[in-house]
């Protein structure tokens, strides 16, 4: 289990129906919902002036429940975000 996975685990039970959700343990509230994937990526990929991004998990609501799309460790360089690598 990665550090980010462990930090986000306690918040997964709070997920409710919305198109996308993020869990960012250092943010209050830790769980937020987003109408689009771009906003979810911005929330996790925000750098806020420190070294690397704040990190977290991005989920998409599917017919089967919540599916993890991305997990980003805090401090990851912005140019190494997984959605940038897949483009």
Short mmCIF file of N, CA and C in Angstrom, two decimals, residues 16-24 27 30-44 54 57-61 66:
data_model
loop_
_atom_site.label_atom_id
_atom_site.label_comp_id
_atom_site.label_asym_id
_atom_site.label_seq_id
_atom_site.Cartn_x
_atom_site.Cartn_y
_atom_site.Cartn_z
N UNK A 16 -20.15 9.78 -2.60
CA UNK A 16 -21.56 9.71 -2.97
C UNK A 16 -21.67 9.97 -4.47
N UNK A 17 -22.87 9.93 -5.01
CA UNK A 17 -23.02 10.06 -6.45
C UNK A 17 -22.71 11.46 -6.97
N UNK A 18 -21.77 11.56 -7.81
CA UNK A 18 -21.38 12.73 -8.61
C UNK A 18 -20.53 12.14 -9.73
N UNK A 19 -20.29 12.89 -10.82
CA UNK A 19 -19.48 12.31 -11.91
C UNK A 19 -18.05 11.97 -11.49
N UNK A 20 -17.40 12.88 -10.77
CA UNK A 20 -16.01 12.66 -10.36
C UNK A 20 -15.83 13.09 -8.91
N UNK A 21 -14.89 12.46 -8.25
CA UNK A 21 -14.58 12.82 -6.87
C UNK A 21 -13.07 12.79 -6.68
N UNK A 22 -12.60 13.62 -5.76
CA UNK A 22 -11.19 13.58 -5.37
C UNK A 22 -11.12 13.38 -3.88
N UNK A 23 -10.08 12.67 -3.46
CA UNK A 23 -9.74 12.54 -2.05
C UNK A 23 -8.34 13.10 -1.91
N UNK A 24 -8.24 14.18 -1.16
CA UNK A 24 -6.95 14.83 -0.91
C UNK A 24 -6.84 14.99 0.60
N UNK A 27 -6.48 18.40 2.43
CA UNK A 27 -7.47 19.43 2.14
C UNK A 27 -8.68 19.21 3.04
N UNK A 30 -11.69 16.61 2.95
CA UNK A 30 -10.79 15.74 2.19
C UNK A 30 -11.44 15.22 0.91
N UNK A 31 -12.77 15.02 0.95
CA UNK A 31 -13.50 14.51 -0.21
C UNK A 31 -14.27 15.66 -0.85
N UNK A 32 -14.07 15.85 -2.16
CA UNK A 32 -14.84 16.85 -2.92
C UNK A 32 -15.29 16.21 -4.23
N UNK A 33 -16.39 16.76 -4.76
CA UNK A 33 -16.98 16.26 -6.00
C UNK A 33 -16.80 17.28 -7.09
N UNK A 34 -16.69 16.80 -8.34
CA UNK A 34 -16.38 17.66 -9.47
C UNK A 34 -17.30 17.31 -10.65
N UNK A 35 -17.80 18.32 -11.36
CA UNK A 35 -18.66 18.05 -12.52
C UNK A 35 -17.89 17.54 -13.73
N UNK A 36 -16.58 17.74 -13.76
CA UNK A 36 -15.78 17.29 -14.89
C UNK A 36 -14.42 16.78 -14.45
N UNK A 37 -13.82 15.96 -15.30
CA UNK A 37 -12.51 15.38 -14.99
C UNK A 37 -11.42 16.44 -14.91
N UNK A 38 -11.51 17.48 -15.71
CA UNK A 38 -10.50 18.54 -15.69
C UNK A 38 -10.39 19.21 -14.34
N UNK A 39 -11.52 19.45 -13.71
CA UNK A 39 -11.48 20.07 -12.37
C UNK A 39 -10.91 19.13 -11.33
N UNK A 40 -11.19 17.85 -11.46
CA UNK A 40 -10.62 16.87 -10.54
C UNK A 40 -9.10 16.80 -10.71
N UNK A 41 -8.63 16.81 -11.94
CA UNK A 41 -7.19 16.80 -12.21
C UNK A 41 -6.53 18.05 -11.65
N UNK A 42 -7.19 19.19 -11.80
CA UNK A 42 -6.63 20.45 -11.27
C UNK A 42 -6.51 20.41 -9.76
N UNK A 43 -7.48 19.81 -9.09
CA UNK A 43 -7.46 19.74 -7.63
C UNK A 43 -6.28 18.90 -7.14
N UNK A 44 -6.06 17.75 -7.77
CA UNK A 44 -4.97 16.87 -7.36
C UNK A 44 -3.62 17.40 -7.84
N UNK A 54 0.10 18.56 -4.72
CA UNK A 54 -0.39 18.10 -3.41
C UNK A 54 -0.82 16.64 -3.43
N UNK A 57 -6.28 11.18 -4.84
CA UNK A 57 -6.88 10.18 -5.70
C UNK A 57 -8.05 10.79 -6.45
N UNK A 58 -8.23 10.35 -7.71
CA UNK A 58 -9.36 10.79 -8.54
C UNK A 58 -10.19 9.55 -8.86
N UNK A 59 -11.51 9.68 -8.61
CA UNK A 59 -12.45 8.60 -8.87
C UNK A 59 -13.50 9.04 -9.88
N UNK A 60 -14.00 8.07 -10.66
CA UNK A 60 -15.11 8.31 -11.57
C UNK A 60 -16.26 7.42 -11.14
N UNK A 61 -17.46 7.98 -11.12
CA UNK A 61 -18.63 7.18 -10.77
C UNK A 61 -19.06 6.39 -12.00
N UNK A 66 -17.72 3.36 -7.65
CA UNK A 66 -16.59 4.27 -7.88
C UNK A 66 -15.38 3.51 -8.40
#
